[in-house]
Amino acid sequence: MCLTEFRIIAEALEGIEKTSSRDMKTTLLANLIKATPKEVIDKVVYFILGKIWPEWMGMPEIGVDEELLIKTIAKATGLKEANVDKMFRELGDPGLVIEDLKKREKASARDLTKFLGGGAAASSLSVEKVYDTLSKAALASGEGSRSLKINLIAGLLKEASPLEARYVARFVTGDMRTGIQDMTVIDALAIVFGGSKEYESIIEKAYYVRAGDLGLVARILAHQGLEAVRRIKPEAGIPIKPMLANRESDPKTILDKVGGKAVVEYKYDGERGQIHKKKDEVKIFSRNLEDITHQYPDVAELARRCILSDEAIVEGEMVAIDPDTGLLMPFQELMHRKRKHDIREAVKGIPVSVYVFDVMYNGGEDLLDKPLPYRREVLKRVIKETESFKIAHHMITDDPQRLEEFFLKAIEEGAEGVMVKAIHDNSIYQAGARGWLWIKYKRDYKSEMTDTVDLVVVGAFAGRGRRSGRFGALLMAAYDEETDSFRTVCKVGTGFTDKDLEEITEMLKPHVVSYRPSNVDSEVEPDVWVTPHHVAEIIGAELTLSPAHTCCRDAIRKGVGISIRFPRFIRWRPEKTPRDATTTKEFLEMYRRQLKKIEEPRA
Ligand code: ATP
């Protein structure tokens, strides 16, 4: 038996999808990894996570929208596009559509072979073939690329068994719907290569230090073993998953939570940049580990001059500066840099300053497990400060009153608030984690709704009047980590500029589908559904209970969810993925905090 048979993967995924127990999912996944030859282990890991290659490499995505997938399935099965489209709406899952069609096809072929006296041929797809074909489809670009993609994927679907086709189609949509998350893979790898889940922390660290690239980590485990993974340290050129902050709104509670005394820094409103320097080569990665060096040629040049070490990874916030006044400008000013042809102009028109706040690696030394005061000392040595490249404005305090004053000053000067960071012996750099070593205290806490939230677009409504012919409002959802799904919070139609409205229709187009995606839980029926992709920052007057929305449904009261009163769009968050959105758990906490505030007698 050939161990790289794709059938084995499809069958394992089916088993994993069927069980709702996380432990069972992990065990079944571990069994699959055990049975996988080391030569293809990275490909198998990427496939089950629904990706061809890790995000940080900046390779193209498969780029097949609903329309193209319908054409592809029609081509693979000989069915009319209209009929495939109808099935999409009925089943809400392209994977089940193709599986169903292939089963019917197979049944009629069986009848025919029975009649003719032959045997039905099983699929002979291999992992390599599936992976190579899908990569080719992703790499297809330019004229004729749409039909090339259709041909390649349709060919694969034709050859596949019904079950295999289910997962190929789902892969193409980027959503495998098996409930396997990165952490499930980490646990399974720990079982296979360590002997038990206990080894998870070693693999987890490698995962964070190697850009969340589980295919790469699996390959090292399979070829060199757990010890090699334990020795992995940061490497200039490979991004590290960034440390994140929790939120709090009371200065005394904040200081208590970080252990009394803390370093308090301005929380600049720009774009996070993880700056990697190796000799003269500089790379800048976004919060999302995307290579954004080309958007910041000026920052790369500054880093070359101001990072004194030959090899280092430092982190800072890149902030737009008003060239006329030298004052901080809001984040939106950086958006021009997202458009390739505008970069030269943007660099000239709106200069950027970098406020560095951490260092994770310097000249061969892994600093992740070192306490913050140590890292700050290294940072001071490694950076030659200039007007445009300096260490974030900060102070050290244990006094809530002083913290509040510093916070107000930060806001006055155009920052979003402050970051309060623990400085005790265990104040390590928690790559990839949102813990309590860093706490953000933001301006928005001062408004009635205690904070802005980041929500995912899952639907859109046609506009009226001045907005007719475009989308006028969006259905927004929070992320439910428990079930890996999206639950609706509100419909937002305010806060968009005319330009935003113009862009929204184009932006959403590739993600519009005619059925409710199965990972979206909604009682509201929008004019079109949108697969979770775009994240927006939203503010409102307050959180309210709502029977219309499914976020935290039943958690406070039966049949009722949490919503936002008077929601208003603030900006897109292109650096966030849907799974970075505010979670339903956070909504519940925010709602409870809001209740407590109302109940507390005013002093
Ligand atoms: P937010 O929506 O508040 O920006 P986030 O989810 O993007 O949050 P958090 O970790 O919650 O990320 O907030 C920290 C963000 O604030 C960082 O990602 C970084 O971009 C920015 N930032 C600005 N100044 C600092 C600073 N001094 N230290 C750390 N992060 C800072």
XYZ file of C-alpha atoms and ligand atoms in Angstrom:
634
model
C 0.000 0.000 0.000
C 1.277 3.447 -0.871
C 1.265 5.529 2.294
C 0.902 8.789 0.456
C -2.510 7.808 -0.825
C -4.766 10.841 -0.560
C -7.610 8.493 0.411
C -6.032 7.995 3.830
C -6.138 11.718 4.516
C -9.701 12.126 3.333
C -10.861 9.221 5.512
C -9.013 10.566 8.542
C -10.489 14.033 8.021
C -13.954 12.536 7.815
C -13.448 10.782 11.155
C -12.132 13.976 12.720
C -15.016 15.996 11.355
C -17.562 13.541 12.754
C -16.453 13.746 16.365
C -17.077 16.843 18.425
C -14.635 15.815 21.161
C -11.404 17.799 20.979
C -9.441 14.913 22.566
C -10.796 12.487 20.012
C -9.958 14.877 17.176
C -6.394 15.090 18.504
C -6.042 11.315 18.790
C -7.322 10.718 15.270
C -5.045 13.423 13.913
C -2.089 11.899 15.755
C -2.900 8.552 14.112
C -2.887 10.208 10.710
C 0.434 11.948 11.356
C 1.944 8.646 12.540
C 0.927 6.990 9.291
C 2.352 9.812 7.166
C 5.796 9.331 5.588
C 8.177 12.096 6.620
C 8.752 13.154 3.025
C 5.218 14.515 2.755
C 4.461 15.447 6.342
C 4.604 19.209 5.708
C 2.261 18.928 2.737
C -0.210 16.876 4.751
C -0.133 19.388 7.616
C -0.672 22.330 5.261
C -3.511 20.489 3.534
C -5.458 19.687 6.678
C -5.139 23.310 7.735
C -6.571 24.408 4.376
C -3.454 26.099 3.070
C -0.886 25.398 0.407
C 1.955 27.264 2.024
C 2.468 29.253 5.197
C 1.158 32.832 5.132
C 4.480 34.402 6.011
C 6.039 33.372 2.698
C 3.669 35.735 0.913
C 2.815 33.206 -1.810
C -0.443 33.629 -3.744
C -3.639 32.098 -2.441
C -5.670 29.729 -4.559
C -7.906 32.623 -5.675
C -11.063 30.719 -6.518
C -14.308 32.508 -5.639
C -17.788 30.991 -5.544
C -18.499 31.678 -9.206
C -15.313 29.967 -10.316
C -15.889 27.002 -8.034
C -19.387 26.520 -9.458
C -17.908 26.519 -12.965
C -15.232 24.069 -11.842
C -17.709 21.657 -10.278
C -19.953 21.936 -13.338
C -16.996 21.074 -15.538
C -15.919 18.165 -13.352
C -19.403 16.634 -13.232
C -20.975 17.698 -16.520
C -23.873 19.282 -14.619
C -25.306 22.701 -15.582
C -23.906 25.638 -13.594
C -27.429 26.678 -12.555
C -27.980 23.255 -10.986
C -24.679 23.361 -9.115
C -25.583 26.846 -7.918
C -28.928 25.536 -6.638
C -27.175 22.759 -4.717
C -24.758 25.294 -3.182
C -27.748 27.128 -1.729
C -29.402 23.955 -0.480
C -26.339 22.386 1.144
C -24.351 25.508 2.126
C -21.112 23.628 1.618
C -19.317 23.135 -1.729
C -17.642 20.021 -0.273
C -20.961 18.270 0.250
C -22.197 19.369 -3.173
C -19.351 17.714 -5.077
C -19.427 14.662 -2.813
C -23.114 14.177 -3.478
C -22.668 14.582 -7.226
C -19.757 12.162 -7.307
C -21.720 9.580 -5.323
C -24.522 9.736 -7.848
C -21.998 9.446 -10.674
C -20.411 6.452 -9.005
C -23.741 4.731 -8.445
C -24.618 4.978 -12.118
C -21.122 3.795 -13.114
C -21.577 0.809 -10.770
C -24.866 -0.047 -12.408
C -23.203 0.100 -15.768
C -20.187 -2.017 -14.771
C -22.502 -4.563 -13.130
C -24.318 -4.734 -16.356
C -21.057 -5.075 -18.291
C -19.506 -7.354 -15.669
C -16.456 -5.204 -14.602
C -15.297 -3.743 -11.248
C -15.537 -0.073 -10.222
C -12.106 1.608 -10.177
C -11.071 3.330 -6.926
C -9.260 6.680 -6.942
C -5.483 6.542 -7.053
C -4.816 10.151 -6.083
C -1.667 10.757 -4.111
C -0.954 13.561 -1.653
C 1.800 14.820 -3.946
C -0.503 15.022 -6.925
C -3.214 16.891 -4.997
C -0.707 19.287 -3.507
C 1.148 19.936 -6.758
C -2.051 20.521 -8.716
C -3.397 22.933 -6.130
C -0.080 24.812 -6.016
C -0.115 25.111 -9.801
C -3.645 26.510 -9.624
C -2.559 29.051 -7.010
C 0.447 30.114 -9.038
C -1.558 30.595 -12.226
C -1.710 34.284 -12.974
C -2.441 36.669 -15.804
C -4.436 36.010 -18.917
C -6.022 32.591 -19.098
C -5.382 31.904 -15.428
C -9.061 31.493 -14.601
C -9.561 28.731 -17.129
C -6.283 27.124 -16.120
C -7.428 27.062 -12.491
C -10.777 25.546 -13.543
C -9.070 22.867 -15.628
C -6.582 21.906 -12.954
C -9.079 21.671 -10.119
C -11.790 20.079 -12.231
C -9.249 17.445 -13.292
C -8.508 16.718 -9.655
C -12.191 16.525 -8.762
C -12.825 14.156 -11.642
C -10.142 11.791 -10.493
C -11.121 11.955 -6.824
C -13.474 9.652 -4.970
C -16.601 11.362 -3.533
C -15.008 11.739 -0.105
C -11.707 12.997 -1.498
C -13.593 15.499 -3.629
C -15.329 16.831 -0.496
C -11.995 17.913 0.958
C -10.487 19.170 -2.281
C -13.496 21.457 -2.793
C -13.396 22.650 0.786
C -9.673 23.257 0.523
C -10.335 25.494 -2.449
C -12.724 27.583 -0.319
C -10.030 27.829 2.383
C -12.305 26.336 5.018
C -11.903 22.628 5.776
C -14.731 22.580 8.379
C -13.151 19.766 10.361
C -12.665 21.741 13.581
C -8.892 21.234 13.410
C -7.075 24.328 14.609
C -3.380 25.025 14.918
C -3.474 23.962 18.592
C -5.014 20.597 17.660
C -2.095 19.974 15.300
C 0.415 21.010 17.973
C -1.119 18.554 20.463
C -1.117 15.783 17.875
C 2.541 16.443 16.975
C 3.413 16.363 20.693
C 1.784 12.939 21.023
C 3.528 11.527 17.949
C 7.012 12.975 18.428
C 7.150 13.464 22.203
C 5.051 10.572 23.438
C 2.360 12.714 25.111
C 0.606 16.061 25.079
C 3.047 17.236 27.787
C 5.557 18.106 25.073
C 3.171 20.599 23.615
C 4.973 23.645 25.089
C 8.228 22.846 23.238
C 6.425 22.526 19.930
C 4.282 25.559 20.679
C 7.327 27.752 21.184
C 8.855 26.578 17.885
C 5.527 27.276 16.223
C 5.513 30.870 17.481
C 9.169 31.427 16.658
C 8.796 29.969 13.160
C 5.968 32.242 12.039
C 3.198 29.796 13.004
C 4.468 27.517 10.237
C 3.302 24.084 11.380
C 4.363 22.368 8.167
C 7.920 23.477 8.799
C 7.824 22.450 12.474
C 6.383 19.034 11.539
C 9.146 18.566 8.971
C 11.869 19.314 11.526
C 10.211 16.968 14.027
C 9.975 14.160 11.501
C 13.508 14.535 10.157
C 15.478 15.656 13.212
C 13.302 14.932 16.238
C 12.073 16.832 19.277
C 15.535 17.908 20.460
C 16.110 19.857 17.257
C 12.791 21.596 17.792
C 13.679 22.404 21.397
C 16.814 24.163 20.126
C 14.932 26.370 17.669
C 15.537 30.037 18.342
C 14.509 33.176 16.503
C 16.113 33.679 13.124
C 16.373 36.977 11.279
C 14.131 36.653 8.223
C 11.509 34.371 9.775
C 8.778 36.312 11.615
C 7.760 35.576 15.188
C 4.108 35.543 16.210
C 3.715 38.800 18.113
C 2.912 39.126 21.792
C -0.525 40.655 22.379
C -2.080 42.654 25.177
C -5.192 42.272 27.285
C -7.458 45.216 27.964
C -8.388 46.926 31.207
C -9.835 50.305 32.038
C -8.975 51.081 35.639
C -5.421 52.279 36.428
C -5.269 50.612 39.851
C -6.543 47.259 38.569
C -4.067 47.482 35.687
C -1.094 47.982 37.980
C -2.298 45.224 40.337
C -2.596 42.837 37.405
C 0.957 43.435 36.148
C 2.422 43.050 39.633
C 2.448 46.611 41.040
C 5.245 48.352 39.235
C 5.345 48.636 35.459
C 6.821 50.341 32.484
C 4.139 52.457 30.831
C 4.598 53.345 27.154
C 2.598 55.388 24.692
C 0.326 53.182 22.621
C 0.952 54.664 19.192
C -1.762 54.484 16.573
C 0.172 53.186 13.597
C 1.140 49.826 12.148
C 3.122 47.293 14.080
C 6.408 46.412 12.429
C 8.609 43.463 13.309
C 11.945 44.540 11.927
C 14.495 41.882 11.013
C 18.035 42.933 10.255
C 20.785 40.650 8.980
C 23.844 42.613 7.886
C 22.467 45.034 5.287
C 19.343 43.107 4.614
C 16.192 44.358 6.351
C 12.734 42.833 6.335
C 9.630 44.237 7.975
C 6.734 41.980 8.922
C 3.227 43.094 9.887
C 1.251 42.034 12.962
C -0.066 39.300 10.721
C 3.427 38.174 9.692
C 3.057 39.483 6.197
C 6.205 40.848 4.570
C 5.492 44.592 4.231
C 9.060 45.750 3.545
C 8.074 47.153 0.144
C 5.559 49.490 1.813
C 8.177 50.968 4.096
C 11.412 51.536 2.140
C 12.104 54.528 4.411
C 11.794 52.410 7.562
C 14.063 49.741 6.078
C 16.674 52.419 5.440
C 16.309 53.793 8.971
C 16.656 50.293 10.408
C 19.857 49.722 8.436
C 21.336 52.834 10.007
C 19.836 52.777 13.499
C 20.036 49.104 14.456
C 23.655 48.807 15.427
C 23.819 45.044 15.730
C 24.606 42.901 12.680
C 21.711 40.594 13.340
C 18.623 41.508 15.353
C 14.840 41.356 15.533
C 13.186 44.407 17.064
C 9.592 45.490 17.278
C 8.057 48.928 17.004
C 5.064 50.911 15.876
C 5.385 52.763 12.568
C 3.457 55.988 12.822
C 2.526 58.633 10.247
C 3.877 62.053 11.080
C 2.449 65.355 9.900
C 5.303 66.806 7.809
C 4.163 70.335 8.615
C 3.925 70.018 12.379
C 5.856 66.877 13.301
C 2.798 65.695 15.232
C 1.504 62.116 15.266
C -1.188 61.380 12.714
C -3.876 58.671 12.840
C -3.392 55.188 11.467
C -5.524 55.867 8.355
C -2.738 57.992 6.907
C -0.690 54.842 6.421
C -3.327 53.305 4.186
C -1.821 55.006 1.104
C 1.137 52.714 1.511
C -1.066 49.691 0.886
C -1.466 50.736 -2.736
C 1.654 49.826 -4.634
C 1.770 52.743 -7.059
C 1.297 55.284 -4.268
C 4.296 54.273 -2.189
C 6.809 56.742 -3.548
C 4.331 59.576 -3.169
C 3.281 58.376 0.285
C 6.857 58.179 1.513
C 7.444 61.736 0.368
C 4.098 63.157 1.465
C 3.645 61.457 4.800
C 6.835 60.461 6.535
C 6.888 57.736 9.163
C 8.538 57.575 12.545
C 9.298 54.297 14.274
C 8.827 53.927 18.020
C 10.580 50.731 19.040
C 9.431 48.908 22.137
C 10.978 45.431 22.174
C 13.817 43.245 20.994
C 13.440 39.490 20.654
C 16.788 38.495 19.236
C 20.199 40.049 19.087
C 23.473 38.723 17.706
C 22.760 35.044 18.320
C 21.028 35.576 21.673
C 17.416 34.412 22.019
C 15.755 37.066 24.196
C 12.230 35.677 24.284
C 12.569 34.129 27.732
C 14.390 37.102 29.235
C 12.452 39.560 31.447
C 11.426 42.891 29.939
C 13.951 45.047 31.875
C 16.752 42.901 30.402
C 15.328 43.213 26.891
C 14.970 46.961 27.321
C 18.631 47.220 28.296
C 19.600 45.330 25.144
C 17.288 47.563 23.126
C 18.998 50.680 24.442
C 22.360 49.285 23.387
C 21.219 48.058 19.995
C 19.422 51.209 18.857
C 21.031 54.442 17.850
C 18.156 56.827 18.425
C 17.347 59.505 15.851
C 14.390 61.828 15.378
C 12.553 59.194 13.304
C 13.703 55.987 14.976
C 13.493 55.983 18.725
C 12.469 54.025 21.758
C 8.770 54.465 22.637
C 8.079 57.279 25.065
C 7.763 55.689 28.506
C 8.007 55.958 32.277
C 8.128 53.526 35.175
C 5.549 53.767 37.946
C 3.548 51.950 40.604
C 1.172 54.866 41.169
C -2.308 54.727 39.547
C -2.572 58.516 39.682
C 0.650 58.973 37.695
C -0.467 56.290 35.263
C -3.706 58.191 34.638
C -1.810 61.461 34.088
C 0.580 59.795 31.645
C -2.406 58.253 29.846
C -4.081 61.661 29.415
C -0.850 63.170 28.156
C -0.447 60.309 25.658
C -3.907 60.985 24.282
C -3.331 64.702 24.117
C -0.256 64.040 21.989
C -2.127 61.831 19.522
C -1.466 58.338 20.905
C -4.320 55.876 21.393
C -3.601 55.412 25.064
C -0.870 53.536 26.880
C 0.577 50.043 27.115
C 1.337 48.955 30.656
C 3.959 46.214 30.798
C 5.081 43.968 33.647
C 8.739 44.253 34.648
C 9.028 41.412 37.163
C 11.337 38.397 36.778
C 8.794 36.461 34.710
C 8.013 39.279 32.294
C 9.086 37.266 29.254
C 8.091 37.929 25.640
C 5.031 35.687 25.276
C 5.123 35.148 21.517
C 1.672 34.595 20.051
C -0.141 34.973 23.359
C -2.571 37.525 24.717
C -1.693 37.451 28.395
C -1.656 39.843 31.336
C 2.016 40.854 31.055
C 0.969 43.622 28.692
C -2.212 45.576 29.288
C -3.618 48.180 26.936
C -5.447 51.166 28.354
C -7.090 52.937 25.456
C -8.909 56.199 24.901
C -12.094 54.480 23.806
C -12.702 53.242 27.315
C -13.723 56.784 28.060
C -16.751 56.552 25.769
C -19.979 54.919 26.896
C -19.247 51.650 25.126
C -16.090 50.672 26.909
C -13.979 49.788 23.861
C -13.997 49.439 20.132
C -14.409 45.903 18.874
C -13.135 44.147 15.778
C -15.885 42.356 13.890
C -16.002 40.191 10.789
C -18.237 40.905 7.785
C -20.541 37.915 7.207
C -23.265 39.524 5.130
C -24.252 42.676 3.273
C -27.442 44.582 2.558
C -28.233 46.476 -0.619
C -28.179 50.242 -0.155
C -31.093 52.583 -0.782
C -31.418 56.182 -1.946
C -27.982 57.659 -2.352
C -26.505 54.242 -1.722
C -28.580 52.319 -4.264
C -26.549 50.061 -6.515
C -24.034 49.478 -3.738
C -24.022 47.836 -0.374
C -25.488 50.110 2.283
C -24.936 48.113 5.465
C -22.982 45.115 6.657
C -23.810 42.212 8.943
C -21.012 41.870 11.468
C -20.011 38.913 13.639
C -17.767 38.036 16.552
C -15.534 34.951 16.624
C -16.529 32.005 18.796
C -13.294 30.204 19.637
C -15.069 27.217 21.204
C -16.817 26.206 18.000
C -14.528 27.970 15.528
C -17.496 29.855 14.112
C -18.824 33.394 13.702
C -21.869 34.733 15.518
C -23.645 37.928 14.545
C -23.506 41.052 16.689
C -24.965 43.913 14.670
C -25.799 45.458 11.348
C -23.634 48.499 10.689
C -24.488 51.237 8.186
C -23.029 54.347 9.790
C -19.546 55.752 9.771
C -18.719 54.940 6.137
C -17.409 57.706 3.929
C -18.523 57.841 0.288
C -15.156 56.423 -0.651
C -15.547 53.540 1.806
C -18.909 52.743 0.263
C -17.464 52.772 -3.208
C -14.724 50.382 -2.183
C -16.839 47.991 -0.107
C -18.672 46.431 -3.030
C -15.394 45.662 -4.844
C -13.713 44.497 -1.649
C -16.455 42.059 -0.745
C -17.078 40.719 -4.253
C -14.649 37.773 -4.128
C -16.187 36.622 -0.852
C -19.872 36.952 -1.665
C -21.713 33.628 -1.653
C -25.363 32.816 -2.137
C -25.677 30.528 0.880
C -25.035 30.984 4.573
C -21.517 29.664 5.192
C -21.811 26.776 7.631
C -19.413 28.448 10.067
C -21.671 31.495 10.370
C -24.444 31.418 12.938
C -27.101 33.990 12.135
C -30.812 34.550 12.561
C -30.634 37.672 10.414
C -30.924 37.099 6.670
C -28.781 39.589 4.716
C -29.213 40.245 0.988
C -25.969 38.403 0.328
C -23.798 36.257 2.536
C -20.098 36.913 2.745
C -17.540 34.315 3.803
C -15.562 35.524 6.841
C -12.577 37.466 5.580
C -12.753 41.217 6.252
C -12.390 42.634 9.744
C -13.560 46.112 10.742
C -13.214 48.143 13.889
C -16.576 49.172 15.288
C -17.648 51.401 18.150
C -21.148 51.981 19.503
C -23.097 53.629 22.258
C -23.342 50.547 24.472
C -23.743 46.789 24.466
C -27.350 45.649 24.538
C -29.259 42.391 24.722
C -30.871 41.410 21.452
C -33.085 38.536 20.347
C -31.924 39.082 16.734
C -28.262 38.261 17.211
C -26.457 35.045 18.023
C -23.313 36.352 19.783
C -23.443 34.954 23.367
C -26.979 33.705 22.793
C -28.393 32.125 26.005
C -25.340 33.197 28.009
C -27.087 36.065 29.804
C -30.687 35.231 29.089
C -32.384 32.412 27.179
C -32.946 33.130 23.491
C -31.156 36.458 23.643
C -27.710 37.482 22.409
C -25.437 40.497 22.788
C -25.524 43.347 20.301
C -24.277 46.920 19.913
C -26.556 49.948 20.045
C -25.814 52.557 17.332
C -22.802 50.761 15.883
C -20.475 52.897 13.805
C -17.746 51.810 11.390
C -14.337 53.237 12.248
C -11.871 51.583 9.878
C -10.852 48.353 8.226
C -8.320 46.198 10.045
C -6.531 44.593 7.061
C -3.822 43.231 9.314
C -6.330 41.103 11.235
C -7.700 37.738 10.170
C -11.279 36.726 11.053
C -9.953 34.641 13.919
C -8.293 37.752 15.377
C -11.682 39.417 15.750
C -13.164 40.145 19.161
C -14.368 36.847 20.574
C -17.801 36.037 21.943
C -16.076 35.370 25.261
C -14.695 38.917 25.260
C -18.179 40.240 24.499
C -19.541 38.421 27.517
C -16.820 39.879 29.725
C -17.378 43.380 28.326
C -21.111 43.078 28.880
C -20.618 41.955 32.461
C -18.177 44.814 33.089
C -20.677 47.269 31.664
C -23.407 45.889 33.948
C -21.122 46.219 36.948
C -20.436 49.852 36.078
C -24.141 50.626 35.874
C -24.859 48.831 39.145
C -21.994 50.485 41.047
C -23.267 53.532 42.951
C -21.590 56.670 41.613
C -19.180 58.333 44.009
P -5.641 46.991 19.051
O -6.914 46.716 18.342
O -5.825 47.627 20.376
O -4.586 47.648 18.230
P -4.482 44.435 18.638
O -5.362 43.253 18.821
O -4.093 44.843 17.267
O -5.126 45.616 19.458
P -3.000 44.310 20.975
O -1.888 43.479 21.369
O -4.281 44.048 21.637
O -3.146 44.203 19.432
O -2.599 45.846 21.155
C -1.291 46.156 20.973
C -1.053 46.822 19.654
O -0.762 48.174 19.915
C 0.192 46.239 19.040
O -0.152 45.263 18.101
C 0.900 47.405 18.424
O 0.578 47.477 17.058
C 0.311 48.617 19.096
N 1.261 49.372 19.923
C 1.421 50.720 19.905
N 2.324 51.119 20.789
C 2.778 50.007 21.424
C 3.714 49.783 22.461
N 4.358 50.775 23.042
N 3.912 48.499 22.847
C 3.257 47.480 22.265
N 2.355 47.635 21.283
C 2.100 48.892 20.868
